[in-house]
């Protein structure tokens, strides 16, 4: 081996894994789409011949696929019988549930990863050139998806699944104690709000998102709370924030934009809130020294190559600085939440 890189060096091992990861990602996604994890879960394991009858792949192609998924560790094979690993059982077996990782994999396959082949061009150009693959003239992916309802559904199913996997850390925070009415800005299909009102019986929520997205909310979990989750279709930049709520939540929203837009949204929140009202910024944070965070890395690249041409999973100290600049006090962050998440909070004096 040249240049001193040693077998056993964890960086070398990680390099070898990551250069093969795009193929393995697609193998796992294909296995999920063929419902192999669900089948193995129902049967508590199966032989290749049984999996072949179930999914219909030619035997040789199934052999290749099963070897790849076993190489990831998600499946194992003991005495010729394939089993789900514990992780596959927990993340992928219940594939008809709204929080299945299967939806996330399909969303990343259909939306994120085709765009990443444009990364060098987009980063050089300083804008989201991969957006050209999506019809429309809106400057962000969120606007353009309205022209492609099937893809918009895939996208929001993936986002909802991820939200449901990460929302518990948010709804358990004491910062919601005493809040009566939250404005959930960019609240998507209302899944976060539905979980919030389920957990806090005196709370109601207004979900503010684009009209095409608001339409998805009635069929999602939010539709089960028609009296306590209301929808406000509109544009969060050009339409005013309603007054009345005593808290404003930005969940996975501010990171899409640059500093000027973030300050504009925080100022709108400040203007709409009463004295003592709280603003909450929930989402991915890279580490303060900007060297750690694989979820944050993927997200920042996705924003810049495809979604908005700007933004990143900012470190918490950036949000704290912007909250103070917008006039909020008692600014603090709960960091280290699952999936590299943090919650930064401020209070209107
Ligand atoms: C990453 S998603 C977050 C959804 C939800 N808050 C969550 O945590 O799952 C960002 C949301 O912001 C919405 N959004 C982006 N730009 C918007 C705009 N200008 N007006 C209204 N909604 C917008 C998108 O439609 C999308 O639902």
CSV table of C-alpha atoms and ligand atoms in Angstrom, one decimal:
chain,number,residue,atom,x,y,z
A,1,UNK,CA,0.0,0.0,0.0
A,2,UNK,CA,1.3,3.4,-1.0
A,3,UNK,CA,1.5,6.7,1.0
A,4,UNK,CA,1.2,5.2,4.4
A,5,UNK,CA,-2.6,4.4,4.4
A,6,UNK,CA,-2.8,1.2,6.5
A,7,UNK,CA,-5.4,-1.6,6.4
A,8,UNK,CA,-7.4,-1.1,9.6
A,9,UNK,CA,-7.2,2.7,9.4
A,10,UNK,CA,-10.8,3.7,10.0
A,11,UNK,CA,-10.7,6.5,7.5
A,12,UNK,CA,-9.5,4.0,4.8
A,13,UNK,CA,-12.3,1.6,5.8
A,14,UNK,CA,-14.9,4.4,5.7
A,15,UNK,CA,-13.5,5.4,2.3
A,16,UNK,CA,-13.9,1.9,0.9
A,17,UNK,CA,-17.4,1.7,2.2
A,18,UNK,CA,-18.5,5.1,0.9
A,19,UNK,CA,-17.2,4.6,-2.6
A,20,UNK,CA,-19.4,1.5,-2.8
A,21,UNK,CA,-22.3,3.1,-0.9
A,22,UNK,CA,-24.2,4.5,-3.9
A,23,UNK,CA,-24.6,0.9,-5.3
A,24,UNK,CA,-25.4,-0.5,-1.9
A,25,UNK,CA,-27.9,2.3,-1.2
A,26,UNK,CA,-29.7,1.3,-4.4
A,27,UNK,CA,-29.6,-2.4,-3.5
A,28,UNK,CA,-31.2,-1.7,-0.2
A,29,UNK,CA,-33.8,0.5,-1.8
A,30,UNK,CA,-34.6,-2.2,-4.4
A,31,UNK,CA,-35.0,-4.8,-1.7
A,32,UNK,CA,-37.4,-2.5,0.2
A,33,UNK,CA,-39.4,-1.8,-3.0
A,34,UNK,CA,-39.6,-5.5,-3.7
A,35,UNK,CA,-40.9,-5.8,0.0
A,36,UNK,CA,-38.2,-8.4,0.8
A,37,UNK,CA,-37.8,-7.0,4.4
A,38,UNK,CA,-41.6,-7.2,5.0
A,39,UNK,CA,-41.6,-10.8,3.6
A,40,UNK,CA,-38.7,-12.0,5.8
A,41,UNK,CA,-40.4,-10.3,8.8
A,42,UNK,CA,-43.7,-12.1,8.3
A,43,UNK,CA,-42.0,-15.4,7.7
A,44,UNK,CA,-39.2,-15.0,10.4
A,45,UNK,CA,-36.7,-15.8,7.6
A,46,UNK,CA,-36.8,-17.6,4.3
A,47,UNK,CA,-34.7,-19.4,1.7
A,48,UNK,CA,-33.7,-17.8,-1.6
A,49,UNK,CA,-36.2,-20.0,-3.5
A,50,UNK,CA,-39.1,-18.7,-1.3
A,51,UNK,CA,-38.0,-15.1,-1.7
A,52,UNK,CA,-37.7,-15.7,-5.5
A,53,UNK,CA,-41.3,-16.9,-5.7
A,54,UNK,CA,-42.4,-13.9,-3.6
A,55,UNK,CA,-40.7,-11.1,-5.5
A,56,UNK,CA,-40.4,-12.6,-8.9
A,57,UNK,CA,-36.8,-11.7,-9.7
A,58,UNK,CA,-34.9,-14.1,-11.9
A,59,UNK,CA,-32.8,-16.4,-9.6
A,60,UNK,CA,-29.4,-15.1,-10.6
A,61,UNK,CA,-30.4,-11.5,-10.2
A,62,UNK,CA,-31.9,-12.2,-6.8
A,63,UNK,CA,-28.7,-13.9,-5.8
A,64,UNK,CA,-26.7,-10.8,-6.7
A,65,UNK,CA,-29.2,-8.5,-4.9
A,66,UNK,CA,-29.2,-10.7,-1.7
A,67,UNK,CA,-25.4,-10.8,-1.6
A,68,UNK,CA,-25.3,-7.0,-1.8
A,69,UNK,CA,-27.8,-6.5,1.0
A,70,UNK,CA,-26.1,-9.1,3.1
A,71,UNK,CA,-22.8,-7.1,2.6
A,72,UNK,CA,-24.5,-4.1,4.2
A,73,UNK,CA,-25.3,-6.1,7.3
A,74,UNK,CA,-29.1,-5.5,6.9
A,75,UNK,CA,-29.7,-9.1,6.0
A,76,UNK,CA,-27.9,-12.1,7.3
A,77,UNK,CA,-27.8,-15.7,6.1
A,78,UNK,CA,-27.6,-18.7,8.4
A,79,UNK,CA,-27.7,-22.2,7.1
A,80,UNK,CA,-29.1,-21.0,3.8
A,81,UNK,CA,-31.9,-19.0,5.5
A,82,UNK,CA,-32.1,-15.2,5.1
A,83,UNK,CA,-33.1,-13.1,8.1
A,84,UNK,CA,-33.6,-9.4,8.7
A,85,UNK,CA,-31.1,-7.8,11.0
A,86,UNK,CA,-32.5,-6.0,14.0
A,87,UNK,CA,-32.0,-2.7,12.2
A,88,UNK,CA,-33.8,-3.9,9.1
A,89,UNK,CA,-36.6,-5.2,11.2
A,90,UNK,CA,-37.0,-1.9,13.0
A,91,UNK,CA,-36.5,0.5,10.0
A,92,UNK,CA,-37.8,-1.4,7.0
A,93,UNK,CA,-40.0,-4.4,7.8
A,94,UNK,CA,-43.3,-2.5,8.5
A,95,UNK,CA,-43.2,-0.9,5.1
A,96,UNK,CA,-46.9,0.2,5.0
A,97,UNK,CA,-46.4,2.4,8.1
A,98,UNK,CA,-46.0,6.2,7.5
A,99,UNK,CA,-42.7,6.2,9.4
A,100,UNK,CA,-41.1,3.4,7.4
A,101,UNK,CA,-37.6,4.2,6.2
A,102,UNK,CA,-38.7,2.6,2.9
A,103,UNK,CA,-40.5,5.9,2.1
A,104,UNK,CA,-37.3,7.8,2.9
A,105,UNK,CA,-35.1,5.6,0.6
A,106,UNK,CA,-37.5,6.0,-2.3
A,107,UNK,CA,-37.6,9.8,-1.8
A,108,UNK,CA,-33.9,10.0,-1.7
A,109,UNK,CA,-33.6,7.7,-4.8
A,110,UNK,CA,-36.1,9.7,-6.8
A,111,UNK,CA,-35.3,13.2,-5.7
A,112,UNK,CA,-31.9,13.7,-4.1
A,113,UNK,CA,-29.5,11.3,-5.7
A,114,UNK,CA,-30.3,12.0,-9.4
A,115,UNK,CA,-29.5,15.7,-8.6
A,116,UNK,CA,-26.2,14.9,-6.9
A,117,UNK,CA,-24.6,13.9,-10.3
A,118,UNK,CA,-24.7,17.7,-11.0
A,119,UNK,CA,-22.8,18.6,-7.9
A,120,UNK,CA,-19.6,20.0,-9.4
A,121,UNK,CA,-21.5,22.1,-11.9
A,122,UNK,CA,-23.9,23.4,-9.3
A,123,UNK,CA,-21.3,24.3,-6.7
A,124,UNK,CA,-19.2,26.0,-9.3
A,125,UNK,CA,-22.2,27.9,-10.6
A,126,UNK,CA,-23.1,29.0,-7.1
A,127,UNK,CA,-26.7,28.0,-7.8
A,128,UNK,CA,-29.1,25.0,-7.9
A,129,UNK,CA,-28.5,24.0,-11.5
A,130,UNK,CA,-30.0,20.5,-10.9
A,131,UNK,CA,-33.4,22.2,-10.6
A,132,UNK,CA,-33.5,22.4,-14.4
A,133,UNK,CA,-34.6,18.7,-14.4
A,134,UNK,CA,-37.9,19.8,-12.8
A,135,UNK,CA,-40.5,21.6,-14.9
A,136,UNK,CA,-41.6,25.1,-14.0
A,137,UNK,CA,-39.9,28.5,-13.4
A,138,UNK,CA,-40.1,28.7,-9.6
A,139,UNK,CA,-36.7,29.2,-7.9
A,140,UNK,CA,-37.0,26.3,-5.5
A,141,UNK,CA,-37.8,22.6,-5.7
A,142,UNK,CA,-40.8,23.1,-3.3
A,143,UNK,CA,-42.5,25.4,-5.8
A,144,UNK,CA,-41.7,23.2,-8.8
A,145,UNK,CA,-43.0,20.0,-7.3
A,146,UNK,CA,-46.5,21.4,-7.6
A,147,UNK,CA,-46.1,20.7,-11.4
A,148,UNK,CA,-45.5,17.0,-10.7
A,149,UNK,CA,-48.0,15.7,-8.1
A,150,UNK,CA,-46.8,12.1,-8.1
A,151,UNK,CA,-43.2,13.2,-7.3
A,152,UNK,CA,-44.6,15.7,-4.8
A,153,UNK,CA,-46.3,12.9,-3.0
A,154,UNK,CA,-43.2,10.7,-3.0
A,155,UNK,CA,-41.2,13.7,-1.6
A,156,UNK,CA,-43.7,14.5,1.2
A,157,UNK,CA,-44.1,10.8,2.1
A,158,UNK,CA,-40.3,10.7,2.6
A,159,UNK,CA,-40.3,14.0,4.5
A,160,UNK,CA,-43.2,12.8,6.7
A,161,UNK,CA,-41.5,9.5,7.4
A,162,UNK,CA,-38.3,11.3,8.5
A,163,UNK,CA,-40.3,13.8,10.5
A,164,UNK,CA,-42.1,11.0,12.4
A,165,UNK,CA,-38.7,9.4,13.1
A,166,UNK,CA,-37.3,12.6,14.6
A,167,UNK,CA,-40.3,14.4,16.0
A,168,UNK,CA,-40.5,12.8,19.5
A,169,UNK,CA,-37.4,14.7,20.6
A,170,UNK,CA,-39.2,17.9,19.7
A,171,UNK,CA,-42.7,17.3,21.2
A,172,UNK,CA,-41.2,16.2,24.5
A,173,UNK,CA,-39.5,19.5,25.1
A,174,UNK,CA,-40.7,21.6,28.0
A,175,UNK,CA,-40.7,24.7,25.9
A,176,UNK,CA,-44.2,23.7,24.7
A,177,UNK,CA,-45.6,23.8,28.3
A,178,UNK,CA,-48.2,26.6,28.6
A,179,UNK,CA,-48.3,27.3,24.8
A,180,UNK,CA,-51.9,27.6,23.6
A,181,UNK,CA,-51.5,28.2,19.8
A,182,UNK,CA,-48.5,27.5,17.7
A,183,UNK,CA,-47.9,28.7,14.1
A,184,UNK,CA,-46.1,25.9,12.3
A,185,UNK,CA,-44.3,27.8,9.5
A,186,UNK,CA,-43.5,25.6,6.5
A,187,UNK,CA,-45.3,22.8,8.4
A,188,UNK,CA,-45.6,20.5,5.4
A,189,UNK,CA,-48.5,18.1,5.6
A,190,UNK,CA,-49.0,18.9,9.3
A,191,UNK,CA,-47.4,15.7,10.7
A,192,UNK,CA,-45.4,17.6,13.3
A,193,UNK,CA,-48.4,19.7,14.4
A,194,UNK,CA,-50.5,16.5,14.7
A,195,UNK,CA,-48.0,15.0,17.0
A,196,UNK,CA,-47.7,18.2,19.0
A,197,UNK,CA,-51.4,18.6,19.6
A,198,UNK,CA,-51.7,14.8,20.4
A,199,UNK,CA,-49.1,15.3,23.1
A,200,UNK,CA,-50.5,18.6,24.5
A,201,UNK,CA,-54.3,18.4,24.8
A,202,UNK,CA,-54.8,22.2,25.3
A,203,UNK,CA,-52.6,23.1,22.2
A,204,UNK,CA,-53.8,24.0,18.8
A,205,UNK,CA,-51.8,24.7,15.7
A,206,UNK,CA,-51.9,26.6,12.4
A,207,UNK,CA,-49.9,25.0,9.6
A,208,UNK,CA,-48.7,27.5,7.1
A,209,UNK,CA,-47.4,26.0,3.8
A,210,UNK,CA,-47.8,26.2,0.1
A,211,UNK,CA,-51.3,25.5,-1.3
A,212,UNK,CA,-50.3,22.3,-3.1
A,213,UNK,CA,-48.8,21.0,0.2
A,214,UNK,CA,-51.7,22.1,2.4
A,215,UNK,CA,-53.9,19.9,0.2
A,216,UNK,CA,-51.8,16.8,1.3
A,217,UNK,CA,-52.5,17.6,5.0
A,218,UNK,CA,-56.1,16.5,5.1
A,219,UNK,CA,-55.2,12.9,4.1
A,220,UNK,CA,-52.2,12.9,6.5
A,221,UNK,CA,-52.2,12.6,10.3
A,222,UNK,CA,-53.2,16.3,10.6
A,223,UNK,CA,-56.6,15.4,9.2
A,224,UNK,CA,-57.5,13.5,12.4
A,225,UNK,CA,-57.5,16.7,14.4
A,226,UNK,CA,-59.7,19.0,12.3
A,227,UNK,CA,-60.6,21.2,15.3
A,228,UNK,CA,-57.1,21.7,16.5
A,229,UNK,CA,-54.9,21.7,13.4
A,230,UNK,CA,-55.9,24.3,10.9
A,231,UNK,CA,-54.3,25.0,7.5
A,232,UNK,CA,-53.1,28.3,6.2
A,233,UNK,CA,-52.1,27.9,2.5
A,234,UNK,CA,-49.8,30.7,1.3
A,235,UNK,CA,-46.3,31.9,0.8
A,236,UNK,CA,-44.3,32.3,4.1
A,237,UNK,CA,-42.3,35.2,2.5
A,238,UNK,CA,-44.9,37.3,0.8
A,239,UNK,CA,-48.0,36.6,3.0
A,240,UNK,CA,-48.2,38.0,6.5
A,241,UNK,CA,-47.9,35.8,9.5
A,242,UNK,CA,-51.2,35.7,11.4
A,243,UNK,CA,-51.3,37.3,14.8
A,244,UNK,CA,-52.8,35.2,17.7
A,245,UNK,CA,-50.4,32.3,18.1
A,246,UNK,CA,-48.1,32.6,21.2
A,247,UNK,CA,-45.4,30.5,19.6
A,248,UNK,CA,-43.9,30.2,16.2
A,249,UNK,CA,-42.2,26.9,15.1
A,250,UNK,CA,-39.8,26.6,12.2
A,251,UNK,CA,-39.2,22.9,11.9
A,252,UNK,CA,-36.7,21.9,9.1
A,253,UNK,CA,-37.4,25.2,7.4
A,254,UNK,CA,-34.8,27.9,8.1
A,255,UNK,CA,-31.9,25.7,7.0
A,256,UNK,CA,-33.3,25.9,3.4
A,257,UNK,CA,-32.5,29.6,3.1
A,258,UNK,CA,-29.6,32.1,3.5
A,259,UNK,CA,-29.0,34.6,6.3
A,260,UNK,CA,-31.1,37.5,4.8
A,261,UNK,CA,-34.2,35.2,4.3
A,262,UNK,CA,-33.8,33.7,7.7
A,263,UNK,CA,-33.6,37.1,9.3
A,264,UNK,CA,-36.7,38.2,7.4
A,265,UNK,CA,-38.7,35.1,8.6
A,266,UNK,CA,-37.5,35.6,12.2
A,267,UNK,CA,-38.5,39.3,12.0
A,268,UNK,CA,-42.0,38.3,10.8
A,269,UNK,CA,-42.2,35.8,13.7
A,270,UNK,CA,-41.2,38.5,16.1
A,271,UNK,CA,-43.7,41.0,14.8
A,272,UNK,CA,-46.6,38.4,15.0
A,273,UNK,CA,-45.8,37.2,18.5
A,274,UNK,CA,-47.1,38.8,21.7
A,275,UNK,CA,-44.7,39.8,24.5
A,276,UNK,CA,-43.5,36.5,26.1
A,277,UNK,CA,-44.2,34.6,22.9
A,278,UNK,CA,-41.6,32.0,21.9
A,279,UNK,CA,-39.9,31.1,18.7
A,280,UNK,CA,-38.5,27.7,18.1
A,281,UNK,CA,-36.1,26.6,15.5
A,282,UNK,CA,-35.9,22.8,15.1
A,283,UNK,CA,-33.7,20.9,12.7
A,284,UNK,CA,-30.3,19.6,11.8
A,285,UNK,CA,-27.2,21.3,13.2
A,286,UNK,CA,-23.7,20.6,12.0
A,287,UNK,CA,-21.1,20.8,14.8
A,288,UNK,CA,-20.0,24.4,15.8
A,289,UNK,CA,-16.6,23.8,14.1
A,290,UNK,CA,-18.4,22.6,11.0
A,291,UNK,CA,-16.5,19.3,10.7
A,292,UNK,CA,-19.2,16.8,11.8
A,293,UNK,CA,-22.6,15.7,10.7
A,294,UNK,CA,-23.3,13.3,7.9
A,295,UNK,CA,-27.1,14.0,7.8
A,296,UNK,CA,-26.3,17.7,7.8
A,297,UNK,CA,-23.7,17.2,5.0
A,298,UNK,CA,-26.2,15.5,2.8
A,299,UNK,CA,-28.8,18.1,3.5
A,300,UNK,CA,-26.6,21.1,2.8
A,301,UNK,CA,-25.5,19.6,-0.5
A,302,UNK,CA,-29.1,18.9,-1.5
A,303,UNK,CA,-30.1,22.4,-0.8
A,304,UNK,CA,-27.3,23.9,-2.8
A,305,UNK,CA,-27.4,21.5,-5.8
A,306,UNK,CA,-31.2,21.2,-6.1
A,307,UNK,CA,-33.7,22.6,-3.6
A,308,UNK,CA,-32.9,26.3,-3.1
A,309,UNK,CA,-29.3,27.0,-4.2
A,310,UNK,CA,-28.4,28.2,-0.7
A,311,UNK,CA,-28.8,27.2,3.0
A,312,UNK,CA,-27.2,24.4,5.0
A,313,UNK,CA,-27.6,22.6,8.3
A,314,UNK,CA,-26.2,25.7,10.1
A,315,UNK,CA,-24.4,25.3,13.5
A,316,UNK,CA,-26.6,26.2,16.5
A,317,UNK,CA,-24.5,29.3,17.2
A,318,UNK,CA,-25.6,30.8,13.9
A,319,UNK,CA,-29.3,30.4,14.8
A,320,UNK,CA,-28.6,31.9,18.3
A,321,UNK,CA,-26.9,34.9,16.7
A,322,UNK,CA,-29.8,35.4,14.2
A,323,UNK,CA,-32.4,35.0,17.0
A,324,UNK,CA,-30.7,37.8,19.0
A,325,UNK,CA,-30.4,40.0,15.9
A,326,UNK,CA,-34.2,39.6,15.3
A,327,UNK,CA,-34.8,40.9,18.9
A,328,UNK,CA,-35.4,37.7,20.8
A,329,UNK,CA,-34.0,37.2,24.3
A,330,UNK,CA,-33.4,34.2,26.6
A,331,UNK,CA,-31.9,32.5,23.6
A,332,UNK,CA,-30.7,29.0,24.2
A,333,UNK,CA,-30.2,25.6,22.3
A,334,UNK,CA,-31.0,22.1,23.3
A,335,UNK,CA,-28.4,20.2,21.2
A,336,UNK,CA,-27.5,16.6,20.7
A,337,UNK,CA,-31.0,15.4,19.8
A,338,UNK,CA,-31.3,12.3,17.6
A,339,UNK,CA,-30.4,12.5,13.9
A,340,UNK,CA,-28.0,15.5,14.6
A,341,UNK,CA,-30.9,17.7,15.6
A,342,UNK,CA,-31.0,20.7,17.8
A,343,UNK,CA,-33.7,23.1,19.1
A,344,UNK,CA,-32.9,26.8,19.4
A,345,UNK,CA,-35.4,28.9,21.3
A,346,UNK,CA,-35.9,32.7,21.9
A,347,UNK,CA,-38.5,34.7,23.8
A,348,UNK,CA,-40.0,38.1,22.7
A,349,UNK,CA,-39.3,40.6,25.5
B,1,LIG,C1,-38.2,20.5,4.7
B,1,LIG,S1,-39.9,20.8,4.7
B,1,LIG,C2,-40.3,20.8,6.4
B,1,LIG,C3,-41.7,20.3,6.7
B,1,LIG,C4,-42.1,20.2,8.1
B,1,LIG,N1,-41.9,21.4,8.9
B,1,LIG,C5,-41.3,19.1,8.8
B,1,LIG,O1,-40.5,19.4,9.7
B,1,LIG,O2,-41.4,18.0,8.4
B,1,LIG,C6,-40.0,22.5,4.2
B,1,LIG,C7,-41.4,23.0,4.0
B,1,LIG,O3,-41.3,24.4,3.7
B,1,LIG,C8,-42.3,24.7,2.7
B,1,LIG,N2,-41.9,25.9,2.0
B,1,LIG,C9,-40.8,26.2,1.4
B,1,LIG,N3,-40.8,27.5,0.9
B,1,LIG,C10,-42.1,27.9,1.2
B,1,LIG,C11,-42.8,29.1,0.9
B,1,LIG,N4,-42.2,30.1,0.2
B,1,LIG,N5,-44.0,29.3,1.4
B,1,LIG,C12,-44.7,28.3,2.0
B,1,LIG,N6,-44.0,27.1,2.4
B,1,LIG,C13,-42.8,26.9,1.9
B,1,LIG,C14,-42.2,23.5,1.8
B,1,LIG,O4,-43.4,23.3,1.0
B,1,LIG,C15,-42.0,22.3,2.8
B,1,LIG,O5,-43.2,21.7,3.2
